[in-house]
Amino acid sequence: MFTRHLAFAVYLLIFICTNCAHSRQIRIAIVDTGININDPELVFCKGLSKDFTDTGLEDTNGHGTNISFIIHNYLQGKNYCIIMVKVVNGVKGADKLQYMIDGLTYL
């Protein structure tokens, strides 16, 4: 039951911050399953992205990467970066509410 609620919440949690820290860059935080860190098309903020599952930022599920590509396609040509906040590791039964709480607190 928890996993379904967590997945539903992940779909909805996309935060957009313009002019963050006096920068002209659009920074988008995605709370999800991670990101394909080797994809050259995806621009993510390495120093700001964070993994709360202790499995690394790499997306083993694919959902976080798909959401990242939707945002990438929408913002093509603009100066942006994605802050990936990984709170779901994609292994059934391994996700914890504390991951989501920690991820949201981080933002």
Coordinates of C-alpha atoms in Angstrom, one line a residue:
M1 CA 0.0 0.0 0.0
F2 CA 2.8 2.4 0.9
T3 CA 4.6 1.9 -2.4
R4 CA 1.4 2.9 -4.4
H5 CA 1.0 6.1 -2.3
L6 CA 4.7 6.9 -2.7
A7 CA 4.6 6.4 -6.4
F8 CA 1.6 8.7 -6.7
A9 CA 3.3 11.4 -4.7
V10 CA 6.4 11.2 -6.8
Y11 CA 4.4 11.9 -9.9
L12 CA 3.2 15.2 -8.4
L13 CA 6.3 16.5 -6.8
I14 CA 8.1 18.7 -9.4
F15 CA 9.3 22.0 -8.1
I16 CA 10.4 24.8 -10.4
C17 CA 12.7 27.5 -9.1
T18 CA 13.7 30.4 -11.3
N19 CA 16.5 32.9 -10.3
C20 CA 17.7 30.5 -7.6
A21 CA 20.7 31.8 -5.6
H22 CA 20.8 34.9 -7.9
S23 CA 21.4 32.7 -10.9
R24 CA 19.7 33.1 -14.3
Q25 CA 19.5 29.3 -14.5
I26 CA 16.2 27.5 -14.1
R27 CA 16.6 24.7 -11.5
I28 CA 14.0 22.0 -11.4
A29 CA 13.9 19.5 -8.5
I30 CA 12.4 16.1 -9.2
V31 CA 11.7 13.8 -6.3
D32 CA 11.7 10.4 -8.0
T33 CA 13.6 7.1 -8.8
G34 CA 16.9 8.8 -9.9
I35 CA 18.3 9.8 -13.3
N36 CA 20.4 8.2 -16.1
I37 CA 23.6 10.0 -15.1
N38 CA 25.4 8.9 -18.3
D39 CA 22.8 10.4 -20.8
P40 CA 24.5 13.4 -22.5
E41 CA 21.1 15.1 -23.2
L42 CA 20.1 15.4 -19.6
V43 CA 21.5 18.4 -17.7
F44 CA 21.4 17.7 -14.0
C45 CA 23.0 19.6 -11.1
K46 CA 25.6 17.2 -9.9
G47 CA 26.5 19.2 -6.8
L48 CA 22.8 19.7 -5.7
S49 CA 21.3 16.3 -6.6
K50 CA 21.1 13.9 -3.7
D51 CA 20.3 10.2 -3.1
F52 CA 18.4 9.2 0.0
T53 CA 18.2 5.5 -0.8
D54 CA 21.9 4.7 -0.5
T55 CA 21.9 3.2 -4.0
G56 CA 23.4 6.1 -6.0
L57 CA 21.7 8.6 -8.3
E58 CA 21.5 6.1 -11.2
D59 CA 17.9 5.3 -12.2
T60 CA 17.3 1.5 -12.1
N61 CA 13.5 1.9 -12.6
G62 CA 13.4 4.4 -15.5
H63 CA 10.6 6.6 -14.2
G64 CA 12.8 9.5 -13.0
T65 CA 14.7 9.5 -16.3
N66 CA 11.4 9.6 -18.2
I67 CA 10.2 12.6 -16.2
S68 CA 13.6 14.2 -16.7
F69 CA 13.2 13.8 -20.5
I70 CA 9.7 15.3 -20.4
I71 CA 11.2 18.4 -18.7
H72 CA 14.2 18.4 -21.0
N73 CA 12.0 18.5 -24.1
Y74 CA 9.8 21.3 -22.6
L75 CA 12.8 23.4 -21.7
Q76 CA 15.0 22.7 -24.7
G77 CA 17.1 25.8 -25.6
K78 CA 16.8 27.3 -22.1
N79 CA 19.5 27.4 -19.4
Y80 CA 18.3 24.8 -16.9
C81 CA 19.5 22.0 -14.7
I82 CA 17.7 19.2 -12.9
I83 CA 18.1 18.6 -9.2
M84 CA 17.4 14.9 -8.8
V85 CA 16.3 13.9 -5.4
K86 CA 16.2 10.1 -5.3
V87 CA 13.8 8.7 -2.8
V88 CA 12.6 5.6 -4.6
N89 CA 15.1 2.9 -5.5
G90 CA 12.8 0.8 -7.7
V91 CA 13.0 -2.4 -5.7
K92 CA 9.6 -3.6 -4.6
G93 CA 9.2 -3.3 -0.8
A94 CA 12.5 -1.6 -0.2
D95 CA 11.2 2.0 -0.3
K96 CA 10.7 3.8 3.0
L97 CA 8.6 6.7 4.0
Q98 CA 11.7 8.2 5.6
Y99 CA 13.4 8.5 2.2
M100 CA 10.5 10.8 1.0
I101 CA 10.5 12.8 4.2
D102 CA 14.3 13.3 4.0
G103 CA 14.0 14.3 0.3
L104 CA 11.4 16.8 0.9
T105 CA 13.2 18.3 3.9
Y106 CA 16.3 18.6 1.7
L107 CA 14.4 20.8 -0.7

